[in-house]
Short mmCIF file of N, CA, C and O and ligand atoms in Angstrom, two decimals:
data_model
loop_
_atom_site.label_atom_id
_atom_site.label_comp_id
_atom_site.label_asym_id
_atom_site.label_seq_id
_atom_site.Cartn_x
_atom_site.Cartn_y
_atom_site.Cartn_z
N MET A 571 -24.80 -8.59 -4.09
CA MET A 571 -25.94 -8.86 -3.20
C MET A 571 -25.48 -9.70 -2.01
O MET A 571 -25.46 -9.23 -0.90
N GLY A 572 -25.13 -10.94 -2.23
CA GLY A 572 -24.66 -11.79 -1.14
C GLY A 572 -25.77 -12.53 -0.43
O GLY A 572 -26.95 -12.31 -0.67
N VAL A 573 -25.38 -13.43 0.46
CA VAL A 573 -26.37 -14.24 1.18
C VAL A 573 -26.73 -13.59 2.50
O VAL A 573 -25.88 -13.02 3.17
N PRO A 574 -28.01 -13.69 2.91
CA PRO A 574 -28.42 -13.13 4.20
C PRO A 574 -27.72 -13.86 5.34
O PRO A 574 -27.63 -15.09 5.33
N VAL A 575 -27.20 -13.11 6.29
CA VAL A 575 -26.48 -13.70 7.41
C VAL A 575 -27.25 -13.53 8.71
O VAL A 575 -27.44 -14.47 9.46
N VAL A 576 -27.72 -12.32 8.94
CA VAL A 576 -28.44 -12.04 10.20
C VAL A 576 -29.29 -10.79 10.01
O VAL A 576 -28.99 -9.94 9.17
N LEU A 577 -30.38 -10.74 10.77
CA LEU A 577 -31.22 -9.55 10.77
C LEU A 577 -31.00 -8.84 12.09
O LEU A 577 -31.34 -9.37 13.15
N VAL A 578 -30.40 -7.66 12.05
CA VAL A 578 -30.22 -6.91 13.29
C VAL A 578 -31.41 -5.96 13.44
O VAL A 578 -31.98 -5.51 12.44
N SER A 579 -31.82 -5.72 14.67
CA SER A 579 -32.89 -4.75 14.83
C SER A 579 -32.62 -3.90 16.06
O SER A 579 -32.06 -4.36 17.06
N ALA A 580 -33.00 -2.64 15.95
CA ALA A 580 -32.78 -1.70 17.03
C ALA A 580 -34.13 -1.15 17.47
O ALA A 580 -35.12 -1.26 16.76
N TRP A 581 -34.15 -0.62 18.66
CA TRP A 581 -35.39 -0.07 19.21
C TRP A 581 -35.10 1.34 19.69
O TRP A 581 -34.05 1.61 20.27
N ASP A 582 -36.00 2.25 19.40
CA ASP A 582 -35.81 3.65 19.77
C ASP A 582 -37.02 4.09 20.61
O ASP A 582 -38.17 3.93 20.19
N ALA A 583 -36.74 4.60 21.80
CA ALA A 583 -37.83 4.93 22.74
C ALA A 583 -38.63 6.15 22.32
O ALA A 583 -39.73 6.39 22.83
N ASP A 584 -38.09 6.95 21.39
CA ASP A 584 -38.82 8.16 21.00
C ASP A 584 -40.09 7.82 20.22
O ASP A 584 -40.27 6.70 19.74
N ASP A 585 -40.95 8.81 20.10
CA ASP A 585 -42.24 8.65 19.44
C ASP A 585 -42.06 8.48 17.93
O ASP A 585 -41.53 9.37 17.26
N ALA A 586 -42.50 7.34 17.42
CA ALA A 586 -42.33 7.05 16.00
C ALA A 586 -43.14 8.02 15.13
O ALA A 586 -42.85 8.21 13.95
N ASP A 587 -44.16 8.66 15.71
CA ASP A 587 -44.99 9.58 14.94
C ASP A 587 -44.46 11.02 14.98
O ASP A 587 -45.00 11.91 14.33
N GLU A 588 -43.41 11.22 15.76
CA GLU A 588 -42.85 12.57 15.91
C GLU A 588 -41.64 12.72 14.98
O GLU A 588 -40.53 12.34 15.32
N GLY A 589 -41.89 13.25 13.79
CA GLY A 589 -40.80 13.45 12.82
C GLY A 589 -40.03 12.17 12.57
O GLY A 589 -40.61 11.11 12.40
N ALA A 590 -38.70 12.28 12.57
CA ALA A 590 -37.85 11.12 12.32
C ALA A 590 -37.14 10.69 13.61
O ALA A 590 -36.10 10.04 13.57
N ASN A 591 -37.75 11.07 14.75
CA ASN A 591 -37.10 10.81 16.05
C ASN A 591 -36.78 9.34 16.27
O ASN A 591 -35.82 9.00 16.96
N ALA A 592 -37.62 8.48 15.71
CA ALA A 592 -37.39 7.05 15.92
C ALA A 592 -37.27 6.33 14.58
O ALA A 592 -37.49 5.13 14.49
N GLN A 593 -36.95 7.09 13.56
CA GLN A 593 -36.79 6.48 12.23
C GLN A 593 -35.34 6.02 12.09
O GLN A 593 -34.42 6.83 12.08
N LEU A 594 -35.17 4.71 11.99
CA LEU A 594 -33.82 4.17 12.08
C LEU A 594 -33.23 3.79 10.72
O LEU A 594 -33.92 3.28 9.85
N THR A 595 -31.95 4.08 10.59
CA THR A 595 -31.20 3.67 9.40
C THR A 595 -30.01 2.84 9.86
O THR A 595 -29.28 3.26 10.77
N TYR A 596 -29.83 1.68 9.25
CA TYR A 596 -28.73 0.80 9.64
C TYR A 596 -27.54 0.99 8.70
O TYR A 596 -27.70 1.19 7.50
N SER A 597 -26.37 0.92 9.28
CA SER A 597 -25.15 0.97 8.46
C SER A 597 -24.06 0.15 9.16
O SER A 597 -24.22 -0.24 10.32
N ILE A 598 -22.98 -0.11 8.45
CA ILE A 598 -21.87 -0.86 9.04
C ILE A 598 -20.72 0.10 9.27
O ILE A 598 -20.26 0.77 8.35
N GLU A 599 -20.29 0.17 10.53
CA GLU A 599 -19.22 1.11 10.85
C GLU A 599 -17.85 0.47 10.66
O GLU A 599 -16.96 1.06 10.09
N LYS A 600 -17.70 -0.75 11.18
CA LYS A 600 -16.42 -1.44 11.00
C LYS A 600 -16.68 -2.69 10.18
O LYS A 600 -17.21 -3.67 10.70
N ASN A 601 -16.30 -2.64 8.92
CA ASN A 601 -16.56 -3.76 8.03
C ASN A 601 -15.28 -4.57 7.84
O ASN A 601 -14.20 -4.17 8.28
N VAL A 602 -15.42 -5.71 7.21
CA VAL A 602 -14.25 -6.53 6.89
C VAL A 602 -14.05 -6.46 5.39
O VAL A 602 -15.00 -6.57 4.62
N VAL A 603 -12.81 -6.26 5.00
CA VAL A 603 -12.51 -6.06 3.58
C VAL A 603 -11.73 -7.27 3.05
O VAL A 603 -10.84 -7.79 3.73
N ASP A 604 -12.11 -7.72 1.88
CA ASP A 604 -11.38 -8.82 1.25
C ASP A 604 -10.01 -8.32 0.82
O ASP A 604 -9.89 -7.34 0.10
N GLU A 605 -8.97 -9.03 1.29
CA GLU A 605 -7.61 -8.55 1.04
C GLU A 605 -7.24 -8.51 -0.43
O GLU A 605 -6.49 -7.65 -0.87
N ARG A 606 -7.80 -9.46 -1.21
CA ARG A 606 -7.42 -9.52 -2.62
C ARG A 606 -8.08 -8.42 -3.45
O ARG A 606 -7.45 -7.78 -4.27
N THR A 607 -9.39 -8.20 -3.20
CA THR A 607 -10.12 -7.27 -4.06
C THR A 607 -10.32 -5.91 -3.41
O THR A 607 -10.64 -4.93 -4.10
N GLY A 608 -10.16 -5.82 -2.09
CA GLY A 608 -10.40 -4.56 -1.39
C GLY A 608 -11.89 -4.28 -1.20
O GLY A 608 -12.28 -3.20 -0.77
N GLU A 609 -12.72 -5.28 -1.54
CA GLU A 609 -14.17 -5.11 -1.45
C GLU A 609 -14.68 -5.44 -0.05
O GLU A 609 -14.17 -6.35 0.60
N ALA A 610 -15.70 -4.70 0.39
CA ALA A 610 -16.30 -5.00 1.69
C ALA A 610 -17.03 -6.34 1.62
O ALA A 610 -17.75 -6.61 0.67
N ILE A 611 -16.84 -7.19 2.64
CA ILE A 611 -17.45 -8.52 2.61
C ILE A 611 -18.90 -8.47 3.08
O ILE A 611 -19.74 -9.20 2.58
N PHE A 612 -19.23 -7.57 4.01
CA PHE A 612 -20.59 -7.51 4.53
C PHE A 612 -21.28 -6.22 4.10
O PHE A 612 -20.63 -5.20 3.86
N SER A 613 -22.60 -6.31 3.99
CA SER A 613 -23.40 -5.12 3.71
C SER A 613 -24.67 -5.21 4.53
O SER A 613 -25.07 -6.29 4.96
N VAL A 614 -25.31 -4.06 4.81
CA VAL A 614 -26.56 -4.08 5.55
C VAL A 614 -27.59 -3.24 4.79
O VAL A 614 -27.25 -2.19 4.22
N GLU A 615 -28.82 -3.74 4.75
CA GLU A 615 -29.89 -2.96 4.13
C GLU A 615 -30.27 -1.85 5.11
O GLU A 615 -30.63 -2.14 6.25
N PRO A 616 -30.21 -0.59 4.69
CA PRO A 616 -30.39 0.53 5.60
C PRO A 616 -31.73 0.51 6.35
O PRO A 616 -31.80 0.87 7.52
N ARG A 617 -32.80 0.06 5.70
CA ARG A 617 -34.13 0.09 6.34
C ARG A 617 -34.41 -1.14 7.19
O ARG A 617 -34.90 -1.03 8.30
N SER A 618 -34.09 -2.32 6.65
CA SER A 618 -34.50 -3.55 7.34
C SER A 618 -33.48 -4.05 8.36
O SER A 618 -33.82 -4.76 9.29
N GLY A 619 -32.21 -3.71 8.19
CA GLY A 619 -31.18 -4.22 9.09
C GLY A 619 -30.69 -5.61 8.70
O GLY A 619 -30.01 -6.28 9.47
N LEU A 620 -31.05 -6.04 7.49
CA LEU A 620 -30.60 -7.36 7.03
C LEU A 620 -29.14 -7.30 6.59
O LEU A 620 -28.78 -6.55 5.68
N VAL A 621 -28.30 -8.11 7.27
CA VAL A 621 -26.87 -8.14 6.95
C VAL A 621 -26.62 -9.27 5.96
O VAL A 621 -27.10 -10.38 6.13
N ARG A 622 -25.87 -8.95 4.92
CA ARG A 622 -25.54 -9.96 3.91
C ARG A 622 -24.02 -10.10 3.80
O ARG A 622 -23.29 -9.16 4.10
N ALA A 623 -23.60 -11.27 3.34
CA ALA A 623 -22.17 -11.50 3.12
C ALA A 623 -21.95 -11.87 1.66
O ALA A 623 -22.75 -12.58 1.06
N VAL A 624 -20.86 -11.37 1.10
CA VAL A 624 -20.48 -11.75 -0.26
C VAL A 624 -19.77 -13.09 -0.17
O VAL A 624 -18.74 -13.21 0.48
N LEU A 625 -20.36 -14.10 -0.81
CA LEU A 625 -19.86 -15.47 -0.64
C LEU A 625 -18.48 -15.72 -1.23
O LEU A 625 -17.72 -16.53 -0.72
N CYS A 626 -18.16 -14.99 -2.28
CA CYS A 626 -16.91 -15.24 -3.00
C CYS A 626 -15.71 -15.26 -2.10
O CYS A 626 -14.76 -15.98 -2.28
N CYS A 627 -15.76 -14.36 -1.06
CA CYS A 627 -14.54 -14.04 -0.33
C CYS A 627 -14.41 -14.78 1.00
O CYS A 627 -13.44 -14.58 1.72
N LEU A 628 -15.38 -15.64 1.32
CA LEU A 628 -15.32 -16.31 2.62
C LEU A 628 -14.46 -17.56 2.53
O LEU A 628 -14.64 -18.38 1.64
N ASP A 629 -13.51 -17.69 3.44
CA ASP A 629 -12.65 -18.87 3.48
C ASP A 629 -12.27 -19.15 4.93
O ASP A 629 -11.54 -18.37 5.54
N ARG A 630 -12.80 -20.25 5.46
CA ARG A 630 -12.56 -20.55 6.87
C ARG A 630 -11.09 -20.74 7.17
O ARG A 630 -10.60 -20.42 8.25
N GLU A 631 -10.34 -21.27 6.17
CA GLU A 631 -8.93 -21.54 6.41
C GLU A 631 -8.11 -20.24 6.51
O GLU A 631 -7.03 -20.23 7.07
N THR A 632 -8.62 -19.17 5.94
CA THR A 632 -7.94 -17.87 6.04
C THR A 632 -8.47 -17.07 7.23
O THR A 632 -7.70 -16.56 8.04
N SER A 633 -9.78 -16.94 7.31
CA SER A 633 -10.40 -16.17 8.40
C SER A 633 -11.61 -16.93 8.93
O SER A 633 -12.67 -16.89 8.32
N PRO A 634 -11.46 -17.64 10.04
CA PRO A 634 -12.58 -18.42 10.56
C PRO A 634 -13.67 -17.58 11.22
O PRO A 634 -14.78 -18.02 11.40
N GLU A 635 -13.33 -16.33 11.55
CA GLU A 635 -14.28 -15.50 12.30
C GLU A 635 -14.20 -14.04 11.86
O GLU A 635 -13.11 -13.53 11.63
N TYR A 636 -15.35 -13.40 11.75
CA TYR A 636 -15.39 -11.99 11.37
C TYR A 636 -16.14 -11.20 12.42
O TYR A 636 -17.13 -11.66 12.97
N HIS A 637 -15.66 -10.00 12.71
CA HIS A 637 -16.35 -9.08 13.61
C HIS A 637 -16.70 -7.82 12.84
O HIS A 637 -15.82 -7.19 12.26
N ILE A 638 -17.98 -7.48 12.82
CA ILE A 638 -18.37 -6.22 12.19
C ILE A 638 -19.20 -5.41 13.19
O ILE A 638 -19.79 -5.98 14.11
N GLN A 639 -19.22 -4.10 12.99
CA GLN A 639 -20.00 -3.26 13.89
C GLN A 639 -21.14 -2.62 13.12
O GLN A 639 -20.92 -1.93 12.12
N VAL A 640 -22.35 -2.91 13.57
CA VAL A 640 -23.54 -2.37 12.91
C VAL A 640 -24.07 -1.21 13.74
O VAL A 640 -24.12 -1.27 14.97
N VAL A 641 -24.46 -0.14 13.05
CA VAL A 641 -24.93 1.07 13.71
C VAL A 641 -26.36 1.35 13.29
O VAL A 641 -26.70 1.22 12.11
N ALA A 642 -27.20 1.71 14.24
CA ALA A 642 -28.53 2.22 13.93
C ALA A 642 -28.53 3.71 14.25
O ALA A 642 -28.13 4.12 15.34
N THR A 643 -28.93 4.52 13.27
CA THR A 643 -28.94 5.97 13.45
C THR A 643 -30.38 6.47 13.31
O THR A 643 -31.08 6.08 12.36
N ASP A 644 -30.84 7.30 14.22
CA ASP A 644 -32.19 7.85 14.07
C ASP A 644 -32.16 9.15 13.29
O ASP A 644 -31.08 9.62 12.88
N GLY A 645 -33.34 9.72 13.04
CA GLY A 645 -33.43 10.91 12.20
C GLY A 645 -32.67 12.11 12.74
O GLY A 645 -32.33 13.03 11.99
N GLY A 646 -32.38 12.11 14.03
CA GLY A 646 -31.65 13.21 14.63
C GLY A 646 -30.17 12.94 14.73
O GLY A 646 -29.42 13.72 15.32
N GLY A 647 -29.71 11.82 14.17
CA GLY A 647 -28.28 11.52 14.17
C GLY A 647 -27.81 10.80 15.43
O GLY A 647 -26.61 10.59 15.61
N LEU A 648 -28.76 10.43 16.32
CA LEU A 648 -28.35 9.67 17.50
C LEU A 648 -28.11 8.21 17.11
O LEU A 648 -28.82 7.66 16.28
N LYS A 649 -27.07 7.62 17.74
CA LYS A 649 -26.63 6.29 17.29
C LYS A 649 -26.64 5.23 18.37
O LYS A 649 -26.43 5.53 19.54
N GLY A 650 -26.86 4.01 17.94
CA GLY A 650 -26.66 2.84 18.80
C GLY A 650 -25.84 1.85 18.00
O GLY A 650 -26.02 1.72 16.79
N THR A 651 -24.89 1.16 18.65
CA THR A 651 -24.05 0.22 17.90
C THR A 651 -24.10 -1.16 18.54
O THR A 651 -24.40 -1.30 19.72
N SER A 652 -23.81 -2.15 17.74
CA SER A 652 -23.59 -3.49 18.29
C SER A 652 -22.65 -4.26 17.37
O SER A 652 -22.49 -3.92 16.19
N THR A 653 -22.02 -5.26 17.94
CA THR A 653 -21.04 -6.05 17.18
C THR A 653 -21.67 -7.35 16.73
O THR A 653 -22.38 -8.01 17.50
N VAL A 654 -21.46 -7.70 15.49
CA VAL A 654 -21.92 -8.98 14.97
C VAL A 654 -20.69 -9.86 14.74
O VAL A 654 -19.73 -9.44 14.09
N VAL A 655 -20.71 -11.04 15.34
CA VAL A 655 -19.61 -11.99 15.14
C VAL A 655 -20.11 -13.10 14.23
O VAL A 655 -21.11 -13.74 14.51
N VAL A 656 -19.43 -13.29 13.12
CA VAL A 656 -19.81 -14.34 12.16
C VAL A 656 -18.72 -15.40 12.16
O VAL A 656 -17.57 -15.10 11.88
N ARG A 657 -19.11 -16.62 12.52
CA ARG A 657 -18.15 -17.73 12.52
C ARG A 657 -18.46 -18.63 11.34
O ARG A 657 -19.61 -19.00 11.13
N LEU A 658 -17.45 -18.98 10.57
CA LEU A 658 -17.66 -19.83 9.40
C LEU A 658 -17.58 -21.29 9.78
O LEU A 658 -16.69 -21.70 10.52
N SER A 659 -18.53 -22.06 9.28
CA SER A 659 -18.42 -23.51 9.47
C SER A 659 -17.56 -24.06 8.32
O SER A 659 -17.42 -23.42 7.28
N ASP A 660 -17.03 -25.24 8.53
CA ASP A 660 -16.04 -25.76 7.58
C ASP A 660 -16.68 -26.55 6.45
O ASP A 660 -17.59 -27.34 6.67
N GLU A 661 -16.21 -26.29 5.26
CA GLU A 661 -16.51 -27.13 4.11
C GLU A 661 -15.25 -27.92 3.80
O GLU A 661 -14.14 -27.40 3.97
N ASN A 662 -15.42 -29.14 3.32
CA ASN A 662 -14.23 -29.91 2.94
C ASN A 662 -13.79 -29.46 1.55
O ASN A 662 -14.17 -30.04 0.54
N ASP A 663 -13.00 -28.38 1.51
CA ASP A 663 -12.63 -27.81 0.22
C ASP A 663 -11.12 -27.83 -0.03
O ASP A 663 -10.62 -27.17 -0.93
N ASN A 664 -10.40 -28.58 0.80
CA ASN A 664 -8.95 -28.71 0.58
C ASN A 664 -8.57 -30.17 0.46
O ASN A 664 -8.96 -30.98 1.30
N PRO A 665 -7.82 -30.55 -0.56
CA PRO A 665 -7.36 -31.93 -0.66
C PRO A 665 -6.23 -32.16 0.35
O PRO A 665 -5.48 -31.23 0.65
N PRO A 666 -6.15 -33.37 0.89
CA PRO A 666 -5.01 -33.64 1.77
C PRO A 666 -3.72 -33.66 0.96
O PRO A 666 -3.73 -34.02 -0.22
N ARG A 667 -2.63 -33.26 1.59
CA ARG A 667 -1.33 -33.31 0.92
C ARG A 667 -0.40 -34.18 1.76
O ARG A 667 -0.35 -34.04 2.98
N LEU A 668 0.32 -35.04 1.09
CA LEU A 668 1.33 -35.82 1.79
C LEU A 668 2.54 -34.92 1.98
O LEU A 668 2.90 -34.16 1.08
N VAL A 669 3.12 -35.00 3.16
CA VAL A 669 4.16 -34.03 3.48
C VAL A 669 5.43 -34.24 2.66
O VAL A 669 6.28 -33.37 2.59
N ARG A 670 5.57 -35.42 2.02
CA ARG A 670 6.72 -35.63 1.13
C ARG A 670 6.26 -36.17 -0.21
O ARG A 670 5.27 -36.89 -0.29
N GLN A 671 6.97 -35.84 -1.25
CA GLN A 671 6.68 -36.35 -2.59
C GLN A 671 7.20 -37.77 -2.76
O GLN A 671 6.62 -38.58 -3.47
N LEU A 672 8.32 -38.06 -2.13
CA LEU A 672 8.96 -39.37 -2.29
C LEU A 672 9.26 -39.96 -0.92
O LEU A 672 9.82 -39.29 -0.05
N TRP A 673 8.83 -41.20 -0.75
CA TRP A 673 9.08 -41.91 0.51
C TRP A 673 10.02 -43.07 0.18
O TRP A 673 9.64 -43.96 -0.56
N ASP A 674 11.19 -43.04 0.72
CA ASP A 674 12.24 -43.97 0.33
C ASP A 674 12.60 -44.81 1.56
O ASP A 674 12.94 -44.27 2.60
N LEU A 675 12.49 -46.15 1.45
CA LEU A 675 12.86 -46.95 2.62
C LEU A 675 13.42 -48.29 2.18
O LEU A 675 13.21 -48.73 1.05
N GLU A 676 14.15 -48.90 3.08
CA GLU A 676 14.74 -50.19 2.82
C GLU A 676 14.03 -51.26 3.64
O GLU A 676 13.73 -51.05 4.80
N VAL A 677 13.76 -52.38 3.01
CA VAL A 677 13.07 -53.47 3.70
C VAL A 677 13.96 -54.70 3.65
O VAL A 677 14.52 -55.02 2.60
N ASP A 678 14.13 -55.36 4.75
CA ASP A 678 14.96 -56.56 4.84
C ASP A 678 14.35 -57.69 4.01
O ASP A 678 13.17 -58.00 4.14
N GLU A 679 15.17 -58.33 3.16
CA GLU A 679 14.63 -59.36 2.27
C GLU A 679 14.15 -60.60 3.03
O GLU A 679 13.36 -61.38 2.53
N THR A 680 14.59 -60.75 4.25
CA THR A 680 14.12 -61.90 5.02
C THR A 680 12.70 -61.70 5.53
O THR A 680 12.11 -62.56 6.14
N TRP A 681 12.15 -60.53 5.24
CA TRP A 681 10.79 -60.25 5.68
C TRP A 681 9.76 -60.69 4.63
O TRP A 681 8.63 -60.24 4.64
N GLY A 682 10.19 -61.56 3.71
CA GLY A 682 9.31 -62.01 2.64
C GLY A 682 7.96 -62.50 3.13
O GLY A 682 6.93 -62.29 2.49
N ASN A 683 7.95 -63.10 4.30
CA ASN A 683 6.68 -63.59 4.85
C ASN A 683 6.07 -62.59 5.83
O ASN A 683 5.25 -62.93 6.66
N GLY A 684 6.50 -61.37 5.75
CA GLY A 684 5.98 -60.34 6.65
C GLY A 684 7.04 -59.96 7.65
O GLY A 684 7.84 -60.80 8.08
N PRO A 685 7.10 -58.70 8.03
CA PRO A 685 8.10 -58.23 9.00
C PRO A 685 7.77 -58.74 10.39
O PRO A 685 6.66 -59.19 10.63
N PRO A 686 8.74 -58.71 11.31
CA PRO A 686 8.46 -59.10 12.69
C PRO A 686 7.31 -58.25 13.24
O PRO A 686 7.08 -57.15 12.76
N ASP A 687 6.61 -58.78 14.23
CA ASP A 687 5.46 -58.06 14.81
C ASP A 687 5.85 -56.64 15.24
O ASP A 687 6.97 -56.40 15.68
N ASN A 688 4.89 -55.77 15.14
CA ASN A 688 5.05 -54.38 15.61
C ASN A 688 6.18 -53.62 14.92
O ASN A 688 6.79 -52.75 15.53
N THR A 689 6.46 -53.96 13.69
CA THR A 689 7.47 -53.21 12.97
C THR A 689 6.79 -52.09 12.16
O THR A 689 5.88 -52.36 11.39
N THR A 690 7.20 -50.88 12.41
CA THR A 690 6.68 -49.77 11.62
C THR A 690 7.62 -49.53 10.46
O THR A 690 8.80 -49.25 10.64
N LEU A 691 7.12 -49.73 9.26
CA LEU A 691 7.96 -49.54 8.08
C LEU A 691 8.06 -48.06 7.75
O LEU A 691 9.12 -47.54 7.45
N LEU A 692 6.94 -47.40 7.84
CA LEU A 692 6.88 -46.02 7.38
C LEU A 692 5.63 -45.40 7.97
O LEU A 692 4.58 -46.04 8.02
N LYS A 693 5.76 -44.19 8.42
CA LYS A 693 4.57 -43.50 8.90
C LYS A 693 4.28 -42.34 7.96
O LYS A 693 5.10 -41.43 7.81
N ILE A 694 3.13 -42.41 7.30
CA ILE A 694 2.80 -41.38 6.31
C ILE A 694 1.83 -40.40 6.95
O ILE A 694 0.81 -40.78 7.49
N THR A 695 2.20 -39.12 6.90
CA THR A 695 1.37 -38.10 7.52
C THR A 695 0.83 -37.14 6.48
O THR A 695 1.59 -36.43 5.85
N PRO A 696 -0.48 -37.14 6.29
CA PRO A 696 -1.04 -36.15 5.38
C PRO A 696 -1.34 -34.85 6.13
O PRO A 696 -1.54 -34.85 7.34
N LYS A 697 -1.39 -33.77 5.37
CA LYS A 697 -1.76 -32.47 5.94
C LYS A 697 -3.00 -31.98 5.22
O LYS A 697 -3.09 -32.08 3.99
N ASP A 698 -3.95 -31.49 5.98
CA ASP A 698 -5.19 -30.99 5.40
C ASP A 698 -5.69 -29.85 6.27
O ASP A 698 -5.93 -30.04 7.45
N PRO A 699 -5.81 -28.66 5.70
CA PRO A 699 -6.22 -27.53 6.53
C PRO A 699 -7.69 -27.53 6.96
O PRO A 699 -8.08 -26.71 7.77
N ASP A 700 -8.51 -28.43 6.42
CA ASP A 700 -9.90 -28.47 6.86
C ASP A 700 -9.99 -28.92 8.32
O ASP A 700 -9.06 -29.50 8.86
N ALA A 701 -11.15 -28.67 8.91
CA ALA A 701 -11.28 -28.87 10.37
C ALA A 701 -11.39 -30.35 10.76
O ALA A 701 -10.71 -30.81 11.66
N ASN A 702 -12.27 -31.07 10.09
CA ASN A 702 -12.47 -32.47 10.46
C ASN A 702 -12.05 -33.35 9.32
O ASN A 702 -12.65 -33.31 8.24
N ASN A 703 -11.03 -34.13 9.55
CA ASN A 703 -10.52 -34.98 8.49
C ASN A 703 -10.48 -36.42 8.92
O ASN A 703 -10.10 -36.74 10.04
N SER A 704 -10.91 -37.31 8.03
CA SER A 704 -10.59 -38.72 8.22
C SER A 704 -9.99 -39.19 6.90
O SER A 704 -10.54 -38.92 5.83
N PHE A 705 -8.87 -39.82 6.98
CA PHE A 705 -8.13 -40.19 5.77
C PHE A 705 -8.24 -41.67 5.48
O PHE A 705 -8.29 -42.49 6.40
N PHE A 706 -8.28 -42.01 4.22
CA PHE A 706 -8.22 -43.40 3.80
C PHE A 706 -6.95 -43.56 2.98
O PHE A 706 -6.70 -42.77 2.07
N PHE A 707 -6.17 -44.56 3.30
CA PHE A 707 -4.90 -44.77 2.58
C PHE A 707 -5.04 -45.95 1.64
O PHE A 707 -5.73 -46.91 1.93
N ARG A 708 -4.41 -45.81 0.49
CA ARG A 708 -4.45 -46.89 -0.50
C ARG A 708 -3.10 -46.95 -1.18
O ARG A 708 -2.50 -45.91 -1.47
N LEU A 709 -2.64 -48.16 -1.41
CA LEU A 709 -1.36 -48.31 -2.13
C LEU A 709 -1.62 -48.48 -3.60
O LEU A 709 -2.59 -49.13 -3.99
CA1 CA B 763 -34.38 8.56 18.72
CA1 CA B 764 -11.67 -22.87 2.30
CA1 CA B 765 -12.44 -25.97 4.62
#
């Protein structure tokens, strides 16, 4: 099923009372496929134009943006298309990683009362693929 993402709607100038001249069916022409399962990530309800996304497969760190092409087809097979761009917002779903497992340094024993001013002992850099990070360090 998936979560509703957007409702697309098309308009057909033909007479809605004349056969299926203006009876529209929605479909997805260019879909995005999950690389692991081969499953289509988006689906559209043929009558309403409601586009849904399968939540399992969305990952901003892998694909921050998706482009799909939605088509409206009338009863005579005439088509109109448009592109839907879906941008994922970020969830904090990745732990930060320190770039090294072991940090090895030597400290002068005369620094017992603190090192001279402006001495950088070690600069620790974490890596985190999420978009907005603020880190707290603790020894
Ligand atoms: Ca038509
Ligand atoms: Ca993620
Ligand atoms: Ca994230």
